[in-house]
Short mmCIF file of C-alpha atoms and ligand atoms in Angstrom, two decimals:
data_model
loop_
_atom_site.label_atom_id
_atom_site.label_comp_id
_atom_site.label_asym_id
_atom_site.label_seq_id
_atom_site.Cartn_x
_atom_site.Cartn_y
_atom_site.Cartn_z
CA UNK A 1 0.00 -0.01 -0.15
CA UNK A 2 1.08 3.04 -1.01
CA UNK A 3 1.93 5.46 2.30
CA UNK A 4 2.05 9.43 1.36
CA UNK A 5 3.43 12.01 3.97
CA UNK A 6 1.85 15.54 3.43
CA UNK A 7 0.27 18.57 5.11
CA UNK A 8 -2.38 20.20 4.47
CA UNK A 9 -3.05 20.53 0.87
CA UNK A 10 -1.02 23.26 -0.24
CA UNK A 11 0.99 23.89 -2.76
CA UNK A 12 3.87 20.91 -2.57
CA UNK A 13 1.80 18.55 -0.52
CA UNK A 14 -1.82 19.52 -2.79
CA UNK A 15 0.02 18.14 -6.06
CA UNK A 16 -0.16 13.51 -5.57
CA UNK A 17 -3.18 14.41 -3.03
CA UNK A 18 -5.11 14.95 -6.04
CA UNK A 19 -2.95 12.60 -8.50
CA UNK A 20 -3.79 9.94 -6.32
CA UNK A 21 -7.53 10.63 -6.81
CA UNK A 22 -8.17 11.43 -9.79
CA UNK A 23 -6.13 7.06 -10.22
CA UNK A 24 -8.43 6.27 -8.17
CA UNK A 25 -5.82 4.65 -5.80
CA UNK A 26 -5.92 3.45 -2.46
CA UNK A 27 -3.19 4.63 0.27
CA UNK A 28 -2.82 5.80 3.49
CA UNK A 29 -1.92 9.52 4.50
CA UNK A 30 0.49 10.72 6.95
CA UNK A 31 -0.85 14.07 7.85
CA UNK A 32 2.68 15.99 9.41
CA UNK A 33 2.71 19.07 10.48
CA UNK A 34 6.20 20.50 8.79
CA UNK A 35 6.11 23.71 11.24
CA UNK A 36 6.59 21.62 14.27
CA UNK A 37 9.86 19.68 12.08
CA UNK A 38 8.66 16.45 12.51
CA UNK A 39 10.74 16.36 9.08
CA UNK A 40 13.73 15.79 11.33
CA UNK A 41 12.57 13.07 13.04
CA UNK A 42 14.65 10.08 13.10
CA UNK A 43 11.23 8.05 12.66
CA UNK A 44 10.87 9.81 9.32
CA UNK A 45 10.88 7.80 6.22
CA UNK A 46 14.36 9.33 4.66
CA UNK A 47 16.95 8.39 1.63
CA UNK A 48 19.23 10.10 0.36
CA UNK A 49 17.57 11.68 -2.21
CA UNK A 50 14.57 12.75 0.35
CA UNK A 51 17.50 14.97 2.35
CA UNK A 52 18.75 16.82 -0.80
CA UNK A 53 16.18 17.28 -2.29
CA UNK A 54 15.21 20.64 -3.68
CA UNK A 55 12.50 21.06 -2.94
CA UNK A 56 12.68 21.01 1.10
CA UNK A 57 9.74 20.12 3.09
CA UNK A 58 7.97 18.71 0.56
CA UNK A 59 5.80 15.21 0.24
CA UNK A 60 7.08 12.25 0.64
CA UNK A 61 5.68 9.47 -1.05
CA UNK A 62 6.43 5.35 0.22
CA UNK A 63 6.21 3.21 -1.62
CA UNK A 64 7.99 -1.30 -0.12
CA UNK A 65 11.24 0.52 0.74
CA UNK A 66 11.34 3.08 -1.72
CA UNK A 67 11.19 6.94 -0.39
CA UNK A 68 10.23 9.18 -2.98
CA UNK A 69 10.29 12.96 -3.17
CA UNK A 70 10.60 16.21 -5.89
CA UNK A 71 6.60 16.65 -5.76
CA UNK A 72 6.82 16.67 -9.82
CA UNK A 73 8.13 13.34 -10.06
CA UNK A 74 5.73 11.58 -7.88
CA UNK A 75 3.30 12.94 -9.94
CA UNK A 76 4.98 10.47 -13.14
CA UNK A 77 5.22 8.13 -10.72
CA UNK A 78 2.31 7.78 -9.86
CA UNK A 79 0.47 8.01 -13.61
CA UNK A 80 2.30 5.61 -14.70
CA UNK A 81 1.38 3.49 -12.75
CA UNK A 82 -2.25 3.67 -12.66
CA UNK A 83 -2.02 4.72 -17.05
CA UNK A 84 -5.86 4.17 -17.31
CA UNK A 85 -6.24 6.94 -15.32
CA UNK A 86 -4.53 8.86 -18.66
CA UNK A 87 -2.72 11.41 -16.80
CA UNK A 88 -0.06 11.63 -18.86
CA UNK A 89 -0.26 12.04 -22.48
CA UNK A 90 -0.31 9.25 -25.40
CA UNK A 91 1.43 11.58 -27.31
CA UNK A 92 5.24 12.22 -27.35
CA UNK A 93 5.13 15.55 -27.76
CA UNK A 94 2.56 16.31 -25.31
CA UNK A 95 4.07 14.29 -23.16
CA UNK A 96 7.63 16.42 -23.09
CA UNK A 97 4.91 19.62 -23.03
CA UNK A 98 3.91 18.48 -19.20
CA UNK A 99 7.27 17.55 -19.00
CA UNK A 100 8.88 21.14 -19.66
CA UNK A 101 5.99 22.81 -17.66
CA UNK A 102 6.27 20.35 -14.56
CA UNK A 103 10.33 21.59 -15.30
CA UNK A 104 9.34 25.47 -15.76
CA UNK A 105 6.49 25.16 -11.96
CA UNK A 106 9.63 23.47 -10.91
CA UNK A 107 12.34 26.42 -11.74
CA UNK A 108 10.17 29.44 -12.52
CA UNK A 109 6.78 30.22 -10.11
CA UNK A 110 7.25 27.70 -6.90
CA UNK A 111 10.90 29.84 -5.31
CA UNK A 112 8.52 33.20 -5.60
CA UNK A 113 5.32 31.76 -4.88
CA UNK A 114 7.03 29.52 -1.30
CA UNK A 115 8.66 32.98 0.42
CA UNK A 116 5.72 35.25 -0.50
CA UNK A 117 3.39 32.71 1.15
CA UNK A 118 6.11 32.18 3.49
CA UNK A 119 6.30 35.85 4.45
CA UNK A 120 2.28 36.24 4.54
CA UNK A 121 2.12 33.13 6.73
CA UNK A 122 4.72 31.37 7.97
CA UNK A 123 6.69 34.04 8.99
CA UNK A 124 3.02 34.81 11.42
CA UNK A 125 3.08 32.09 12.70
CA UNK A 126 6.93 31.51 13.30
CA UNK A 127 6.63 34.57 15.12
CA UNK A 128 4.16 33.16 18.22
CA UNK A 129 7.50 29.89 19.22
CA UNK A 130 9.98 30.73 21.48
CA UNK A 131 12.52 32.44 19.51
CA UNK A 132 15.57 30.74 21.36
CA UNK A 133 13.64 27.42 21.02
CA UNK A 134 13.52 28.10 17.27
CA UNK A 135 16.12 29.39 15.80
CA UNK A 136 18.01 26.62 17.66
CA UNK A 137 16.20 23.62 15.91
CA UNK A 138 16.05 25.92 13.14
CA UNK A 139 20.30 26.10 13.44
CA UNK A 140 20.78 21.78 13.44
CA UNK A 141 19.10 21.25 10.59
CA UNK A 142 20.59 19.77 7.28
CA UNK A 143 22.33 20.09 3.62
CA UNK A 144 22.84 24.88 5.19
CA UNK A 145 20.91 25.29 1.89
CA UNK A 146 17.72 24.56 4.02
CA UNK A 147 18.83 26.01 7.49
CA UNK A 148 19.05 28.69 5.19
CA UNK A 149 15.67 28.77 3.85
CA UNK A 150 14.42 28.11 7.00
CA UNK A 151 16.37 30.85 8.81
CA UNK A 152 14.78 33.99 5.63
CA UNK A 153 11.71 33.58 7.57
CA UNK A 154 12.46 35.03 10.79
CA UNK A 155 15.30 36.31 10.39
CA UNK A 156 13.90 39.70 8.35
CA UNK A 157 15.09 39.06 4.48
CA UNK A 158 11.62 39.81 3.83
CA UNK A 159 11.79 42.77 3.12
CA UNK A 160 8.94 45.24 2.03
CA UNK A 161 12.09 45.23 -1.13
CA UNK A 162 12.72 41.63 -1.35
CA UNK A 163 8.44 40.85 -2.36
CA UNK A 164 7.43 43.34 -4.25
CA UNK A 165 11.73 41.93 -6.29
CA UNK A 166 10.26 38.36 -5.74
CA UNK A 167 6.38 39.23 -7.62
CA UNK A 168 7.83 41.92 -10.09
CA UNK A 169 10.28 37.95 -10.94
CA UNK A 170 6.78 36.39 -11.03
CA UNK A 171 5.33 37.94 -13.70
CA UNK A 172 6.69 36.84 -16.98
CA UNK A 173 6.64 33.13 -16.01
CA UNK A 174 2.58 33.84 -14.69
CA UNK A 175 2.24 35.03 -18.54
CA UNK A 176 3.54 32.04 -20.40
CA UNK A 177 1.10 30.01 -18.71
CA UNK A 178 -1.77 32.83 -19.28
CA UNK A 179 -0.94 32.39 -22.59
CA UNK A 180 -0.55 28.99 -23.50
CA UNK A 181 -3.57 28.57 -21.72
CA UNK A 182 -4.82 30.67 -24.64
CA UNK A 183 -3.45 28.05 -26.72
CA UNK A 184 -4.49 24.18 -25.84
CA UNK A 185 -7.39 23.81 -23.90
CA UNK A 186 -4.74 22.38 -20.91
CA UNK A 187 -1.02 23.29 -20.48
CA UNK A 188 -0.73 19.78 -22.32
CA UNK A 189 -2.50 20.23 -25.79
CA UNK A 190 -5.84 19.78 -25.63
CA UNK A 191 -6.09 16.73 -22.69
CA UNK A 192 -5.53 16.99 -18.94
CA UNK A 193 -2.91 15.85 -18.11
CA UNK A 194 0.06 16.13 -14.57
CA UNK A 195 1.13 19.48 -15.64
CA UNK A 196 -2.61 20.94 -15.06
CA UNK A 197 -1.84 19.14 -11.29
CA UNK A 198 1.41 20.92 -11.12
CA UNK A 199 0.48 23.85 -12.69
CA UNK A 200 -2.15 24.71 -10.12
CA UNK A 201 -1.14 24.09 -7.11
CA UNK A 202 1.26 26.73 -7.18
CA UNK A 203 -0.85 29.00 -9.05
CA UNK A 204 -4.14 28.69 -7.32
CA UNK A 205 -2.18 30.61 -5.13
CA UNK A 206 -1.18 33.74 -6.31
CA UNK A 207 -3.97 35.66 -6.45
CA UNK A 208 -4.20 35.81 -2.55
CA UNK A 209 -0.34 36.43 -2.22
CA UNK A 210 0.10 38.47 -5.32
CA UNK A 211 -3.18 39.98 -6.41
CA UNK A 212 -0.62 42.60 -8.75
CA UNK A 213 -0.09 39.48 -11.02
CA UNK A 214 -2.79 37.11 -10.86
CA UNK A 215 -6.09 38.39 -10.67
CA UNK A 216 -9.16 38.16 -13.01
CA UNK A 217 -8.51 41.77 -14.50
CA UNK A 218 -4.20 40.72 -15.46
CA UNK A 219 -5.07 37.12 -15.77
CA UNK A 220 -8.22 36.13 -17.32
CA UNK A 221 -7.63 32.46 -18.20
CA UNK A 222 -5.81 30.85 -15.45
CA UNK A 223 -8.40 31.92 -12.93
CA UNK A 224 -10.47 30.43 -15.37
CA UNK A 225 -8.38 27.22 -15.81
CA UNK A 226 -8.25 27.88 -11.15
CA UNK A 227 -11.87 27.64 -11.64
CA UNK A 228 -11.98 24.28 -14.43
CA UNK A 229 -9.45 22.53 -11.29
CA UNK A 230 -11.68 23.35 -7.97
CA UNK A 231 -14.59 21.76 -10.36
CA UNK A 232 -12.80 18.41 -11.01
CA UNK A 233 -13.84 15.65 -8.60
CA UNK A 234 -10.17 14.52 -7.65
CA UNK A 235 -9.39 18.07 -6.38
CA UNK A 236 -12.52 18.54 -4.37
CA UNK A 237 -11.28 15.39 -2.65
CA UNK A 238 -8.34 16.85 -2.18
CA UNK A 239 -9.17 19.30 -0.90
CA UNK A 240 -11.27 17.86 1.45
CA UNK A 241 -8.91 16.60 3.38
CA UNK A 242 -7.68 20.14 5.52
CA UNK A 243 -7.53 19.64 8.94
CA UNK A 244 -8.19 22.78 9.85
CA UNK A 245 -9.88 26.11 7.76
CA UNK A 246 -7.25 27.56 6.06
CA UNK A 247 -5.67 25.09 4.25
CA UNK A 248 -4.78 28.11 1.93
CA UNK A 249 -2.47 29.26 4.48
CA UNK A 250 -0.03 26.33 4.58
CA UNK A 251 3.47 27.28 2.97
CA UNK A 252 7.36 26.39 3.83
CA UNK A 253 10.53 27.34 2.04
CA UNK A 254 10.16 25.20 -1.11
CA UNK A 255 13.05 25.56 -4.29
CA UNK A 256 15.92 28.57 -3.48
CA UNK A 257 15.68 30.18 -7.01
CA UNK A 258 18.21 30.46 -8.91
CA UNK A 259 21.36 31.61 -8.46
CA UNK A 260 22.09 32.93 -11.44
CA UNK A 261 19.66 36.03 -10.91
CA UNK B 1 12.57 15.31 -40.28
CA UNK B 2 15.41 15.75 -36.98
CA UNK B 3 17.37 18.59 -36.44
CA UNK B 4 19.26 19.83 -33.84
CA UNK B 5 21.14 23.60 -32.90
CA UNK B 6 23.45 23.12 -30.53
CA UNK B 7 27.17 23.91 -29.60
CA UNK B 8 30.08 22.17 -28.07
CA UNK B 9 29.76 18.86 -26.93
CA UNK B 10 29.09 19.97 -23.52
CA UNK B 11 26.18 21.12 -20.82
CA UNK B 12 22.92 21.48 -22.25
CA UNK B 13 24.18 20.99 -25.96
CA UNK B 14 26.07 17.54 -25.50
CA UNK B 15 22.16 15.89 -23.80
CA UNK B 16 20.87 15.44 -26.76
CA UNK B 17 24.09 15.29 -28.47
CA UNK B 18 24.73 11.83 -26.84
CA UNK B 19 21.15 11.26 -26.20
CA UNK B 20 20.88 10.36 -29.84
CA UNK B 21 24.42 9.34 -30.42
CA UNK B 22 23.35 6.52 -28.27
CA UNK B 23 19.96 5.60 -30.31
CA UNK B 24 21.73 5.46 -33.34
CA UNK B 25 20.05 8.15 -34.87
CA UNK B 26 20.65 9.94 -37.52
CA UNK B 27 19.90 14.22 -37.55
CA UNK B 28 20.99 17.59 -38.84
CA UNK B 29 23.73 19.01 -36.80
CA UNK B 30 23.09 23.07 -36.55
CA UNK B 31 25.72 23.85 -35.07
CA UNK B 32 25.31 27.39 -33.16
CA UNK B 33 28.73 28.81 -32.26
CA UNK B 34 27.59 30.29 -28.37
CA UNK B 35 31.02 32.78 -27.97
CA UNK B 36 29.23 34.34 -31.11
CA UNK B 37 26.29 34.93 -30.14
CA UNK B 38 25.05 32.55 -32.55
CA UNK B 39 21.90 31.44 -30.21
CA UNK B 40 20.66 35.34 -29.94
CA UNK B 41 20.07 35.89 -33.97
CA UNK B 42 17.23 36.59 -35.15
CA UNK B 43 17.60 33.96 -37.96
CA UNK B 44 16.98 31.67 -34.26
CA UNK B 45 15.15 32.99 -32.24
CA UNK B 46 11.60 32.37 -34.57
CA UNK B 47 12.50 28.79 -33.33
CA UNK B 48 13.70 29.59 -29.25
CA UNK B 49 13.16 32.60 -28.71
CA UNK B 50 14.30 32.42 -25.24
CA UNK B 51 17.68 32.18 -26.85
CA UNK B 52 19.07 29.36 -25.60
CA UNK B 53 20.65 26.17 -26.78
CA UNK B 54 20.46 23.20 -27.41
CA UNK B 55 16.55 23.09 -29.26
CA UNK B 56 15.26 20.41 -31.86
CA UNK B 57 13.08 20.24 -34.34
CA UNK B 58 11.02 17.60 -35.05
CA UNK B 59 9.07 16.66 -38.09
CA UNK B 60 8.17 20.82 -37.00
CA UNK B 61 7.34 20.29 -33.49
CA UNK B 62 10.07 22.63 -31.28
CA UNK B 63 11.65 21.13 -28.16
CA UNK B 64 13.98 24.12 -26.50
CA UNK B 65 13.63 21.79 -23.30
CA UNK B 66 16.62 19.29 -22.73
CA UNK B 67 16.46 17.36 -19.76
CA UNK B 68 12.03 16.64 -21.33
CA UNK B 69 14.03 16.35 -24.83
CA UNK B 70 15.59 13.49 -23.44
CA UNK B 71 12.64 11.77 -22.99
CA UNK B 72 10.83 12.87 -26.09
CA UNK B 73 13.58 11.30 -28.22
CA UNK B 74 14.15 7.87 -25.98
CA UNK B 75 9.95 7.71 -26.49
CA UNK B 76 10.09 8.89 -30.10
CA UNK B 77 13.08 6.93 -32.02
CA UNK B 78 14.21 3.66 -32.35
CA UNK B 79 17.77 2.15 -30.48
CA UNK B 80 18.52 1.22 -27.45
CA UNK B 81 15.60 2.31 -24.03
CA UNK B 82 17.66 5.21 -22.59
CA UNK B 83 15.32 4.95 -19.28
CA UNK B 84 14.74 2.39 -17.11
CA UNK B 85 11.78 -0.71 -16.67
CA UNK B 86 12.10 -0.91 -13.89
CA UNK B 87 9.05 2.71 -11.84
CA UNK B 88 11.62 3.18 -9.56
CA UNK B 89 14.68 3.34 -11.33
CA UNK B 90 12.70 6.07 -13.91
CA UNK B 91 12.17 8.19 -10.81
CA UNK B 92 15.53 7.64 -10.01
CA UNK B 93 16.48 9.28 -12.73
CA UNK B 94 14.26 11.62 -12.78
CA UNK B 95 15.29 12.90 -9.59
CA UNK B 96 18.78 12.88 -10.48
CA UNK B 97 18.13 14.84 -13.32
CA UNK B 98 17.17 17.23 -11.19
CA UNK B 99 19.73 17.50 -9.50
CA UNK B 100 22.15 17.93 -12.51
CA UNK B 101 19.76 20.66 -13.55
CA UNK B 102 19.36 22.62 -11.01
CA UNK B 103 21.85 22.62 -8.49
CA UNK B 104 24.86 20.52 -8.62
CA UNK B 105 25.48 21.64 -12.80
CA UNK B 106 24.35 25.61 -12.89
CA UNK B 107 27.57 25.85 -9.98
CA UNK B 108 30.12 24.19 -12.05
CA UNK B 109 28.71 26.47 -14.72
CA UNK B 110 29.29 29.68 -13.19
CA UNK B 111 32.78 28.85 -12.53
CA UNK B 112 33.58 27.97 -15.96
CA UNK B 113 30.79 31.33 -17.57
CA UNK B 114 33.17 33.47 -15.82
CA UNK B 115 37.12 31.56 -16.17
CA UNK B 116 36.53 30.18 -20.28
CA UNK B 117 33.31 31.68 -21.47
CA UNK B 118 33.93 35.58 -19.88
CA UNK B 119 37.45 35.95 -21.21
CA UNK B 120 36.59 34.20 -24.55
CA UNK B 121 34.49 36.73 -25.31
CA UNK B 122 36.24 39.49 -23.04
CA UNK B 123 38.90 41.44 -25.16
CA UNK B 124 35.88 42.69 -27.61
CA UNK B 125 34.91 45.97 -27.90
CA UNK B 126 33.06 46.96 -24.97
CA UNK B 127 30.01 48.66 -27.28
CA UNK B 128 30.16 45.93 -29.61
CA UNK B 129 29.50 43.46 -25.72
CA UNK B 130 26.91 46.42 -24.61
CA UNK B 131 25.11 45.45 -27.84
CA UNK B 132 25.52 41.68 -28.27
CA UNK B 133 23.54 42.01 -24.56
CA UNK B 134 20.68 44.10 -25.72
CA UNK B 135 19.69 41.52 -27.83
CA UNK B 136 19.45 38.60 -25.05
CA UNK B 137 16.00 37.66 -25.10
CA UNK B 138 15.87 35.80 -20.73
CA UNK B 139 17.10 38.33 -18.51
CA UNK B 140 18.34 36.19 -16.56
CA UNK B 141 20.46 34.70 -19.66
CA UNK B 142 20.91 38.61 -19.48
CA UNK B 143 22.66 39.00 -15.88
CA UNK B 144 24.56 35.80 -16.74
CA UNK B 145 26.52 37.97 -20.20
CA UNK B 146 27.30 40.94 -18.11
CA UNK B 147 28.64 39.02 -14.90
CA UNK B 148 31.22 36.96 -17.46
CA UNK B 149 32.16 40.15 -19.62
CA UNK B 150 33.44 42.65 -17.32
CA UNK B 151 33.85 39.70 -14.93
CA UNK B 152 31.57 40.71 -12.21
CA UNK B 153 30.69 37.21 -10.90
CA UNK B 154 31.59 38.66 -7.31
CA UNK B 155 33.83 36.36 -4.55
CA UNK B 156 30.69 35.01 -2.49
CA UNK B 157 29.27 33.56 -4.69
CA UNK B 158 31.79 31.90 -6.54
CA UNK B 159 32.82 30.28 -2.82
CA UNK B 160 29.35 29.46 -2.32
CA UNK B 161 29.13 27.99 -5.61
CA UNK B 162 32.25 26.23 -5.88
CA UNK B 163 31.48 24.83 -2.11
CA UNK B 164 27.24 23.51 -3.79
CA UNK B 165 30.47 22.16 -7.40
CA UNK B 166 32.41 20.36 -4.00
CA UNK B 167 29.07 19.55 -1.81
CA UNK B 168 27.82 18.04 -5.48
CA UNK B 169 31.10 16.14 -6.02
CA UNK B 170 30.73 14.72 -2.89
CA UNK B 171 26.77 13.08 -3.45
CA UNK B 172 27.27 11.57 -6.39
CA UNK B 173 30.46 10.13 -5.75
CA UNK B 174 28.71 8.57 -2.66
CA UNK B 175 25.96 7.89 -5.09
CA UNK B 176 27.60 5.76 -7.74
CA UNK B 177 29.66 3.52 -4.06
CA UNK B 178 25.77 2.65 -3.52
CA UNK B 179 24.42 1.57 -7.58
CA UNK B 180 26.98 0.97 -11.56
CA UNK B 181 24.39 3.79 -12.26
CA UNK B 182 22.80 6.97 -11.77
CA UNK B 183 19.49 5.44 -11.41
CA UNK B 184 20.63 1.80 -9.98
CA UNK B 185 21.44 -0.83 -11.93
CA UNK B 186 20.94 0.62 -15.37
CA UNK B 187 22.15 2.89 -18.10
CA UNK B 188 19.99 5.65 -18.40
CA UNK B 189 19.45 9.21 -19.01
CA UNK B 190 20.68 10.43 -15.82
CA UNK B 191 24.13 9.21 -16.87
CA UNK B 192 23.84 10.57 -19.82
CA UNK B 193 22.89 14.53 -17.86
CA UNK B 194 25.61 13.50 -16.04
CA UNK B 195 28.55 13.01 -17.65
CA UNK B 196 28.16 16.35 -20.09
CA UNK B 197 28.02 18.57 -16.72
CA UNK B 198 31.08 15.84 -14.37
CA UNK B 199 34.32 14.59 -17.69
CA UNK B 200 35.62 17.83 -16.92
CA UNK B 201 35.85 17.35 -13.41
CA UNK B 202 38.86 15.71 -12.26
CA UNK B 203 40.89 18.60 -13.70
CA UNK B 204 38.98 21.42 -12.71
CA UNK B 205 38.32 20.05 -9.88
CA UNK B 206 41.55 17.54 -9.06
CA UNK B 207 42.02 17.87 -5.37
CA UNK B 208 37.96 16.94 -4.89
CA UNK B 209 37.34 14.33 -8.45
CA UNK B 210 40.55 12.06 -8.54
CA UNK B 211 41.67 8.32 -8.45
CA UNK B 212 41.84 8.33 -4.37
CA UNK B 213 39.57 9.96 -3.36
CA UNK B 214 36.30 9.72 -5.73
CA UNK B 215 37.11 6.55 -7.28
CA UNK B 216 33.44 5.45 -8.51
CA UNK B 217 32.93 8.35 -9.91
CA UNK B 218 36.21 7.78 -12.20
CA UNK B 219 35.15 4.78 -12.76
CA UNK B 220 31.83 5.97 -14.06
CA UNK B 221 33.08 8.09 -16.25
CA UNK B 222 36.01 6.07 -17.76
CA UNK B 223 32.92 3.40 -18.53
CA UNK B 224 30.70 6.57 -20.48
CA UNK B 225 32.97 7.82 -21.93
CA UNK B 226 34.40 3.85 -23.33
CA UNK B 227 30.67 3.71 -25.30
CA UNK B 228 31.25 4.19 -29.08
CA UNK B 229 28.26 6.64 -28.62
CA UNK B 230 30.10 9.22 -26.40
CA UNK B 231 33.36 8.32 -29.06
CA UNK B 232 31.53 9.72 -31.79
CA UNK B 233 30.00 12.57 -29.59
CA UNK B 234 33.21 14.46 -28.68
CA UNK B 235 35.23 14.30 -32.02
CA UNK B 236 31.84 16.53 -33.17
CA UNK B 237 33.64 19.28 -30.74
CA UNK B 238 35.06 22.42 -32.33
CA UNK B 239 37.20 23.84 -29.35
CA UNK B 240 38.99 23.16 -27.01
CA UNK B 241 36.51 22.01 -23.86
CA UNK B 242 35.54 19.03 -26.02
CA UNK B 243 38.76 17.51 -26.29
CA UNK B 244 39.14 17.75 -22.64
CA UNK B 245 37.35 14.52 -21.99
CA UNK B 246 40.19 12.56 -23.48
CA UNK B 247 41.13 13.61 -19.78
CA UNK B 248 39.35 10.20 -19.06
CA UNK B 249 41.13 7.25 -21.32
CA UNK B 250 43.06 4.40 -19.56
CA UNK B 251 46.90 4.70 -18.49
CA UNK B 252 47.26 1.43 -19.59
N1 LIG C 301 17.19 25.18 -19.84
C1 LIG C 301 17.35 25.16 -20.23
C2 LIG C 301 18.82 26.06 -20.47
C3 LIG C 301 19.13 26.10 -22.22
C4 LIG C 301 20.65 26.75 -21.55
O1 LIG C 301 20.85 27.95 -20.45
N2 LIG C 301 21.89 26.45 -22.32
C5 LIG C 301 22.99 27.73 -22.12
C6 LIG C 301 23.83 26.15 -23.14
S1 LIG C 301 23.92 25.26 -21.78
C7 LIG C 301 22.16 29.14 -23.24
O2 LIG C 301 22.37 28.38 -23.73
N3 LIG C 301 23.93 29.90 -22.59
C8 LIG C 301 23.91 30.90 -24.26
C9 LIG C 301 22.74 31.90 -23.48
O3 LIG C 301 22.42 32.19 -22.75
O4 LIG C 301 23.18 33.09 -24.00
C10 LIG C 301 17.86 23.71 -21.21
O5 LIG C 301 17.48 22.66 -20.02
O6 LIG C 301 17.75 23.16 -21.93
#
């Protein structure tokens, strides 16, 4: 039986929840709270990849003895294991497009979405914790990029100016999604695919955390896409797995932005 | 009809070149000189408006992301499979390709751009260089070129890239201690990807990547170097960068 370690149905955690519902795979839900650092406890499943992976606190799927991390590749894994659900385009070029979107979203969209969400919701949550204990906990995190991402949430790195720059940098990638959705019904082509699940999870916080970039007026097609996604039974079922009243406020530090600028 | 727009067998360009060679697929090769900014010329921007290489054009379909491009090549053409059939190995192949593409390779390439790409163009006319920067479509590539041309990489960012290079090297050595190939038991696209980023590590990081400290990386690189497809692909190189690959020749 598959076991999914996840938090609230938002950002990275939302993706495998939707996919597992789409393919109707039975799985054991292992809910954890990353803001309590449960993912660093010795009993949490781990391997080399989960320790190094660039999405850091994201979900892991455990299949037998294998611990799978990196959310888009978890989606591909689920889609390949349950081919009848057709979450991968049958056409090789559309399949390429699905993968290219997955890569694009991971590198160009997710870092900014997570930074904005953390500044708005995670930072105030962490403020209510004992600062000494929190700092000491963060200092023990390995590897150092992962530690730095947590430290940034509490050390004032998210200045207004820094956040404005993050929003500015989101404009170009968001425009690519908006334009693409004007050309085909779904991101990879005429058929719904893992690319849509992946993009939905990262685009859906944007009307809240970056309303100047994603809104009814600025990006009508993205808004319509979000709406179409929310009407899918699998998406509703995944969102219904929330344990808090406001799952859309659940953020963790995600992948870092490119160091090349 | 299959056309590949590429530079040297190295980094992103070398990935589809080596994948096509492993499959035994013939293609029309279109060499773009990165140091001559061919990738920003209007003819090429019609193919890839981002102005990055490589790009693959197959019967009118355009592919511009080298890692998904390799999966397309494997999926579309006959020849030996380059992806494992075991789903867990396939996942591992993809996981490591992402680690290579967005953690390890950018750090090594920042160093490469500061010691090789920058100096190779730096003594050209300043106005000409500024004009070349203006023609670059992607903001992130403009920043990279500016830093390379005018030697503006900060000591701190270079030091961080060196640290990541060392960290990535150690992680790779550890991984290859447990697995003969990146995905596990099967040679795959992840090895093609990793070879393109790592074939010159013994030269660029001699104190970190060598027979004593990283014997598994050395053996893995040599095994890939010995494949006929690798020999044929690197023979297409036109610069000294590609000829560095011969350092992997075993001493008999
Ligand atoms: N996302 C692309 C990136 C391709 C890329 O950045 N290629 C580099 C060469 S390895 C390039 O085109 N540089 C030329 C430039 O920036 O002008 C991929 O993964 O293939």
